[in-house]
């Protein structure tokens, strides 16, 4: 079982990861254009968010720009850092990029919590709890991963950074779930936003923990 997960897992999961990153980049681009435009670019249709959704980003441009920019920077270069070949050939570069990406990821986590408070995050208490819970969790993952790297606990360093990556990418999985669920009209947009944030990040963490378990070397 674990052998087939090792063989097929990356072939299935990496394309999904790149697709989720693409979705996040599209959202970040749209929000950036809306901030520059001073409001929503167009009607988001019957199933999309109400116009106030975009307005919150435009009213808080600084926290929005910093959050989206640092988050995307971290996600874009993280796959390079996971590459065994790249690390083997460029260890010093891996360390420097790692420091930059960890700082970017930490800033994305902190500004995620601030965005939850200031925008404020859509979806009321369930979104707010998710933002606090996973915002603190991603910060812990980064700090623990850095501590492990400094203390030469490399397998543990890899595991903690995978968890941080899974949480960061979970925000994109939530957007994909919104696209899947909204046409069924199970609940209004603001009621489904929070539960799908929990679900999106939980799915990613489940995949990450499975991968961590099947690839963990017996110590
Ligand atoms: C590290 C990778 C991350 C990236 C690339 C990222 C990217 C984004 C993007 C593109 C948006 C705008 C989404 C949209 O318009 O639909 C957004 C919004 C937001 N993000 Fe992040 N994010 C990341 C991590 C986090 C974390 C860890 C948290 C805290 C748990 C967080 C909390 C938020 C909140 C509260 C919003 C506003 C949601 C709303 O519109 O109500 N983000 N993020």
mmCIF file of C-alpha atoms and ligand atoms in Angstrom:
data_model
loop_
_atom_site.group_PDB
_atom_site.id
_atom_site.type_symbol
_atom_site.label_atom_id
_atom_site.label_comp_id
_atom_site.label_asym_id
_atom_site.label_seq_id
_atom_site.Cartn_x
_atom_site.Cartn_y
_atom_site.Cartn_z
ATOM 1 C CA UNK A 1 0.000 0.000 0.000
ATOM 2 C CA UNK A 2 2.618 2.561 1.096
ATOM 3 C CA UNK A 3 4.758 1.607 -1.946
ATOM 4 C CA UNK A 4 1.955 2.520 -4.348
ATOM 5 C CA UNK A 5 1.333 5.785 -2.447
ATOM 6 C CA UNK A 6 5.064 6.548 -2.841
ATOM 7 C CA UNK A 7 4.929 5.739 -6.542
ATOM 8 C CA UNK A 8 1.638 7.353 -7.554
ATOM 9 C CA UNK A 9 1.226 10.027 -4.845
ATOM 10 C CA UNK A 10 3.569 12.655 -6.322
ATOM 11 C CA UNK A 11 2.295 12.053 -9.878
ATOM 12 C CA UNK A 12 -1.270 12.806 -8.769
ATOM 13 C CA UNK A 13 -0.622 15.400 -6.063
ATOM 14 C CA UNK A 14 1.943 17.713 -7.765
ATOM 15 C CA UNK A 15 -0.380 18.629 -10.702
ATOM 16 C CA UNK A 16 -3.124 19.362 -8.128
ATOM 17 C CA UNK A 17 -0.673 21.508 -6.129
ATOM 18 C CA UNK A 18 0.273 23.525 -9.236
ATOM 19 C CA UNK A 19 -3.399 23.929 -10.155
ATOM 20 C CA UNK A 20 -4.213 25.204 -6.624
ATOM 21 C CA UNK A 21 -1.284 27.633 -6.809
ATOM 22 C CA UNK A 22 -2.588 28.850 -10.170
ATOM 23 C CA UNK A 23 -6.060 29.442 -8.641
ATOM 24 C CA UNK A 24 -4.514 31.480 -5.792
ATOM 25 C CA UNK A 25 -2.471 33.553 -8.259
ATOM 26 C CA UNK A 26 -5.641 34.270 -10.268
ATOM 27 C CA UNK A 27 -7.470 35.410 -7.101
ATOM 28 C CA UNK A 28 -4.524 37.541 -5.988
ATOM 29 C CA UNK A 29 -4.360 39.153 -9.456
ATOM 30 C CA UNK A 30 -8.101 39.862 -9.506
ATOM 31 C CA UNK A 31 -7.996 41.396 -5.998
ATOM 32 C CA UNK A 32 -4.950 43.490 -6.959
ATOM 33 C CA UNK A 33 -6.735 44.812 -10.051
ATOM 34 C CA UNK A 34 -9.825 45.544 -7.941
ATOM 35 C CA UNK A 35 -7.764 47.449 -5.373
ATOM 36 C CA UNK A 36 -6.180 49.506 -8.188
ATOM 37 C CA UNK A 37 -9.623 49.954 -9.771
ATOM 38 C CA UNK A 38 -11.179 51.032 -6.465
ATOM 39 C CA UNK A 39 -13.911 48.364 -6.405
ATOM 40 C CA UNK A 40 -15.226 45.106 -7.909
ATOM 41 C CA UNK A 41 -14.296 44.593 -11.579
ATOM 42 C CA UNK A 42 -17.656 43.115 -12.520
ATOM 43 C CA UNK A 43 -20.715 41.178 -11.405
ATOM 44 C CA UNK A 44 -19.700 37.823 -9.910
ATOM 45 C CA UNK A 45 -22.959 36.156 -10.968
ATOM 46 C CA UNK A 46 -25.637 34.272 -9.026
ATOM 47 C CA UNK A 47 -23.280 32.004 -7.079
ATOM 48 C CA UNK A 48 -20.346 34.341 -6.484
ATOM 49 C CA UNK A 49 -19.622 36.681 -3.583
ATOM 50 C CA UNK A 50 -21.610 39.879 -3.057
ATOM 51 C CA UNK A 51 -19.916 43.184 -4.132
ATOM 52 C CA UNK A 52 -18.883 43.972 -0.503
ATOM 53 C CA UNK A 53 -16.484 41.032 -0.716
ATOM 54 C CA UNK A 54 -14.128 42.879 -3.088
ATOM 55 C CA UNK A 55 -14.687 46.252 -1.382
ATOM 56 C CA UNK A 56 -13.006 45.052 1.830
ATOM 57 C CA UNK A 57 -9.731 44.476 -0.033
ATOM 58 C CA UNK A 58 -9.895 47.929 -1.598
ATOM 59 C CA UNK A 59 -10.538 49.522 1.796
ATOM 60 C CA UNK A 60 -7.472 47.778 3.293
ATOM 61 C CA UNK A 61 -4.921 47.759 0.461
ATOM 62 C CA UNK A 62 -1.758 47.554 2.571
ATOM 63 C CA UNK A 63 -2.616 44.413 4.562
ATOM 64 C CA UNK A 64 -4.137 42.830 1.426
ATOM 65 C CA UNK A 65 -1.065 43.489 -0.751
ATOM 66 C CA UNK A 66 1.432 42.352 1.884
ATOM 67 C CA UNK A 67 -0.597 39.213 2.696
ATOM 68 C CA UNK A 68 -1.175 38.106 -0.897
ATOM 69 C CA UNK A 69 2.341 39.054 -2.073
ATOM 70 C CA UNK A 70 4.257 37.257 0.677
ATOM 71 C CA UNK A 71 1.890 34.243 0.554
ATOM 72 C CA UNK A 72 2.311 33.794 -3.199
ATOM 73 C CA UNK A 73 6.101 34.285 -2.937
ATOM 74 C CA UNK A 74 6.300 31.486 -0.347
ATOM 75 C CA UNK A 75 4.096 29.076 -2.333
ATOM 76 C CA UNK A 76 5.791 29.750 -5.694
ATOM 77 C CA UNK A 77 9.320 28.910 -4.575
ATOM 78 C CA UNK A 78 8.506 26.187 -2.013
ATOM 79 C CA UNK A 79 8.422 23.380 -4.664
ATOM 80 C CA UNK A 80 12.024 24.226 -5.599
ATOM 81 C CA UNK A 81 13.026 23.854 -1.946
ATOM 82 C CA UNK A 82 11.364 20.403 -1.779
ATOM 83 C CA UNK A 83 13.443 19.169 -4.740
ATOM 84 C CA UNK A 84 16.105 16.681 -3.569
ATOM 85 C CA UNK A 85 18.217 17.351 -6.681
ATOM 86 C CA UNK A 86 18.191 21.117 -6.126
ATOM 87 C CA UNK A 87 19.166 20.751 -2.457
ATOM 88 C CA UNK A 88 21.965 18.315 -3.245
ATOM 89 C CA UNK A 89 23.514 20.650 -5.814
ATOM 90 C CA UNK A 90 22.823 24.038 -4.167
ATOM 91 C CA UNK A 91 22.769 23.636 -0.407
ATOM 92 C CA UNK A 92 23.890 27.206 0.355
ATOM 93 C CA UNK A 93 21.284 28.617 -2.034
ATOM 94 C CA UNK A 94 18.644 26.323 -0.469
ATOM 95 C CA UNK A 95 19.483 27.835 2.928
ATOM 96 C CA UNK A 96 19.255 31.436 1.702
ATOM 97 C CA UNK A 97 16.039 30.912 -0.253
ATOM 98 C CA UNK A 98 14.700 29.053 2.805
ATOM 99 C CA UNK A 99 15.339 32.077 5.058
ATOM 100 C CA UNK A 100 13.606 34.428 2.615
ATOM 101 C CA UNK A 101 10.622 32.090 2.112
ATOM 102 C CA UNK A 102 10.209 31.412 5.812
ATOM 103 C CA UNK A 103 10.136 35.161 6.499
ATOM 104 C CA UNK A 104 7.600 35.607 3.670
ATOM 105 C CA UNK A 105 5.481 32.702 5.011
ATOM 106 C CA UNK A 106 5.563 34.113 8.556
ATOM 107 C CA UNK A 107 4.500 37.556 7.286
ATOM 108 C CA UNK A 108 1.668 35.878 5.288
ATOM 109 C CA UNK A 109 0.520 34.044 8.447
ATOM 110 C CA UNK A 110 0.577 37.177 10.645
ATOM 111 C CA UNK A 111 -1.111 39.362 7.996
ATOM 112 C CA UNK A 112 -3.660 36.533 7.443
ATOM 113 C CA UNK A 113 -4.684 36.934 11.091
ATOM 114 C CA UNK A 114 -4.706 40.744 10.664
ATOM 115 C CA UNK A 115 -6.791 40.424 7.469
ATOM 116 C CA UNK A 116 -9.237 38.252 9.421
ATOM 117 C CA UNK A 117 -9.649 41.083 11.927
ATOM 118 C CA UNK A 118 -9.426 44.175 9.730
ATOM 119 C CA UNK A 119 -11.165 43.270 6.480
ATOM 120 C CA UNK A 120 -12.899 41.512 8.418
ATOM 121 C CA UNK A 121 -12.790 37.959 7.025
ATOM 122 C CA UNK A 122 -15.998 36.876 5.331
ATOM 123 C CA UNK A 123 -18.190 34.259 7.013
ATOM 124 C CA UNK A 124 -18.367 35.296 10.690
ATOM 125 C CA UNK A 125 -17.316 33.128 13.621
ATOM 126 C CA UNK A 126 -16.424 29.937 11.723
ATOM 127 C CA UNK A 127 -14.032 31.822 9.393
ATOM 128 C CA UNK A 128 -12.600 33.771 12.313
ATOM 129 C CA UNK A 129 -11.895 30.584 14.312
ATOM 130 C CA UNK A 130 -10.249 28.995 11.254
ATOM 131 C CA UNK A 131 -8.133 32.104 10.688
ATOM 132 C CA UNK A 132 -6.889 32.172 14.292
ATOM 133 C CA UNK A 133 -6.395 28.411 14.509
ATOM 134 C CA UNK A 134 -4.544 27.932 11.219
ATOM 135 C CA UNK A 135 -2.837 31.342 11.369
ATOM 136 C CA UNK A 136 -1.223 30.361 14.689
ATOM 137 C CA UNK A 137 -0.613 26.805 13.383
ATOM 138 C CA UNK A 138 1.310 27.986 10.297
ATOM 139 C CA UNK A 139 3.463 30.290 12.464
ATOM 140 C CA UNK A 140 4.256 27.351 14.810
ATOM 141 C CA UNK A 141 5.107 25.124 11.798
ATOM 142 C CA UNK A 142 7.569 27.710 10.414
ATOM 143 C CA UNK A 143 9.249 28.362 13.764
ATOM 144 C CA UNK A 144 9.532 24.647 14.554
ATOM 145 C CA UNK A 145 10.868 23.926 11.066
ATOM 146 C CA UNK A 146 13.515 26.671 11.431
ATOM 147 C CA UNK A 147 14.525 25.364 14.869
ATOM 148 C CA UNK A 148 14.865 21.802 13.465
ATOM 149 C CA UNK A 149 17.017 23.042 10.564
ATOM 150 C CA UNK A 150 19.308 24.976 12.932
ATOM 151 C CA UNK A 151 19.691 21.846 15.081
ATOM 152 C CA UNK A 152 20.393 19.609 12.069
ATOM 153 C CA UNK A 153 17.151 17.642 12.524
ATOM 154 C CA UNK A 154 16.628 17.607 8.773
ATOM 155 C CA UNK A 155 13.817 14.984 8.453
ATOM 156 C CA UNK A 156 11.759 16.853 11.079
ATOM 157 C CA UNK A 157 12.553 20.184 9.345
ATOM 158 C CA UNK A 158 11.141 18.742 6.086
ATOM 159 C CA UNK A 159 7.985 17.505 7.854
ATOM 160 C CA UNK A 160 7.190 20.852 9.523
ATOM 161 C CA UNK A 161 7.701 22.842 6.345
ATOM 162 C CA UNK A 162 5.368 20.406 4.517
ATOM 163 C CA UNK A 163 2.687 21.129 7.123
ATOM 164 C CA UNK A 164 3.177 24.889 6.670
ATOM 165 C CA UNK A 165 2.936 24.464 2.882
ATOM 166 C CA UNK A 166 -0.266 22.397 3.274
ATOM 167 C CA UNK A 167 -1.897 25.111 5.434
ATOM 168 C CA UNK A 168 -0.874 27.935 3.052
ATOM 169 C CA UNK A 169 -2.134 26.044 0.034
ATOM 170 C CA UNK A 170 -5.358 25.144 1.916
ATOM 171 C CA UNK A 171 -6.558 28.700 1.356
ATOM 172 C CA UNK A 172 -6.494 27.874 -2.412
ATOM 173 C CA UNK A 173 -8.210 24.500 -1.880
ATOM 174 C CA UNK A 174 -11.025 26.427 -0.165
ATOM 175 C CA UNK A 175 -11.484 28.578 -3.301
ATOM 176 C CA UNK A 176 -11.704 25.424 -5.454
ATOM 177 C CA UNK A 177 -14.273 23.909 -3.051
ATOM 178 C CA UNK A 178 -16.307 27.136 -3.293
ATOM 179 C CA UNK A 179 -16.446 26.676 -7.088
ATOM 180 C CA UNK A 180 -17.552 23.051 -6.654
ATOM 181 C CA UNK A 181 -20.158 23.627 -3.917
ATOM 182 C CA UNK A 182 -21.689 27.017 -4.755
ATOM 183 C CA UNK A 183 -23.727 25.858 -7.794
ATOM 184 C CA UNK A 184 -25.562 23.401 -5.475
ATOM 185 C CA UNK A 185 -26.723 26.387 -3.400
ATOM 186 C CA UNK A 186 -26.472 24.463 -0.125
ATOM 187 C CA UNK A 187 -26.096 27.737 1.768
ATOM 188 C CA UNK A 188 -25.473 31.434 1.062
ATOM 189 C CA UNK A 189 -21.883 32.441 0.212
ATOM 190 C CA UNK A 190 -21.113 33.997 3.614
ATOM 191 C CA UNK A 191 -22.333 30.865 5.460
ATOM 192 C CA UNK A 192 -20.383 28.365 3.367
ATOM 193 C CA UNK A 193 -17.127 30.387 3.290
ATOM 194 C CA UNK A 194 -15.950 29.440 6.826
ATOM 195 C CA UNK A 195 -16.786 25.696 6.782
ATOM 196 C CA UNK A 196 -15.072 25.368 3.394
ATOM 197 C CA UNK A 197 -11.955 27.090 4.774
ATOM 198 C CA UNK A 198 -11.809 24.422 7.516
ATOM 199 C CA UNK A 199 -12.435 21.665 4.955
ATOM 200 C CA UNK A 200 -9.878 22.984 2.429
ATOM 201 C CA UNK A 201 -7.044 23.197 4.945
ATOM 202 C CA UNK A 202 -8.043 19.863 6.563
ATOM 203 C CA UNK A 203 -7.898 18.053 3.184
ATOM 204 C CA UNK A 204 -4.414 19.445 2.519
ATOM 205 C CA UNK A 205 -3.156 18.525 5.981
ATOM 206 C CA UNK A 206 -4.521 14.990 5.547
ATOM 207 C CA UNK A 207 -2.613 14.595 2.277
ATOM 208 C CA UNK A 208 0.542 16.075 3.844
ATOM 209 C CA UNK A 209 0.376 13.822 6.926
ATOM 210 C CA UNK A 210 -0.171 10.740 4.724
ATOM 211 C CA UNK A 211 2.894 11.641 2.661
ATOM 212 C CA UNK A 212 4.948 12.361 5.788
ATOM 213 C CA UNK A 213 3.993 8.963 7.233
ATOM 214 C CA UNK A 214 4.728 6.858 4.167
ATOM 215 C CA UNK A 215 8.070 8.575 3.518
ATOM 216 C CA UNK A 216 9.256 8.786 7.146
ATOM 217 C CA UNK A 217 12.442 6.752 7.552
ATOM 218 C CA UNK A 218 12.631 4.405 10.550
ATOM 219 C CA UNK A 219 14.978 6.075 13.008
HETATM 220 C C1 LIG B 1 0.856 31.192 2.718
HETATM 221 C C2 LIG B 1 0.047 31.143 1.698
HETATM 222 C C3 LIG B 1 -1.151 32.047 1.488
HETATM 223 C C4 LIG B 1 -1.506 32.610 0.302
HETATM 224 C C5 LIG B 1 -0.807 32.444 -1.023
HETATM 225 C C6 LIG B 1 -2.704 33.391 0.544
HETATM 226 C C7 LIG B 1 -3.365 34.111 -0.437
HETATM 227 C C8 LIG B 1 -4.539 34.794 -0.256
HETATM 228 C C9 LIG B 1 -5.304 35.420 -1.316
HETATM 229 C C10 LIG B 1 -4.932 35.382 -2.787
HETATM 230 C C11 LIG B 1 -6.379 35.996 -0.760
HETATM 231 C C12 LIG B 1 -7.518 36.708 -1.504
HETATM 232 C C13 LIG B 1 -8.497 35.565 -1.843
HETATM 233 C C14 LIG B 1 -9.755 35.916 -2.566
HETATM 234 O O1 LIG B 1 -9.865 36.961 -3.112
HETATM 235 O O2 LIG B 1 -10.656 35.061 -2.596
HETATM 236 C C15 LIG B 1 -6.313 35.754 0.678
HETATM 237 C C16 LIG B 1 -7.233 36.196 1.603
HETATM 238 C C17 LIG B 1 -7.201 35.875 2.937
HETATM 239 N N1 LIG B 1 -6.302 35.065 3.580
HETATM 240 FE FE1 LIG B 1 -4.659 34.256 2.740
HETATM 241 N N2 LIG B 1 -3.057 33.305 1.870
HETATM 242 C C18 LIG B 1 -2.137 32.484 2.489
HETATM 243 C C19 LIG B 1 -2.141 32.104 3.831
HETATM 244 C C20 LIG B 1 -3.108 32.478 4.745
HETATM 245 C C21 LIG B 1 -3.152 32.033 6.114
HETATM 246 C C22 LIG B 1 -2.177 31.040 6.765
HETATM 247 C C23 LIG B 1 -4.232 32.637 6.680
HETATM 248 C C24 LIG B 1 -4.714 32.469 8.101
HETATM 249 C C25 LIG B 1 -5.228 31.321 8.463
HETATM 250 C C26 LIG B 1 -4.873 33.447 5.689
HETATM 251 C C27 LIG B 1 -5.997 34.233 5.873
HETATM 252 C C28 LIG B 1 -6.630 34.974 4.915
HETATM 253 C C29 LIG B 1 -7.822 35.786 5.133
HETATM 254 C C30 LIG B 1 -8.543 35.968 6.471
HETATM 255 C C31 LIG B 1 -8.179 36.347 3.903
HETATM 256 C C32 LIG B 1 -9.395 37.235 3.629
HETATM 257 C C33 LIG B 1 -10.541 36.292 3.277
HETATM 258 C C34 LIG B 1 -11.790 37.073 2.976
HETATM 259 O O3 LIG B 1 -11.928 37.571 1.844
HETATM 260 O O4 LIG B 1 -12.635 37.172 3.862
HETATM 261 N N3 LIG B 1 -4.170 33.317 4.527
HETATM 262 N N4 LIG B 1 -5.180 35.014 0.946
#
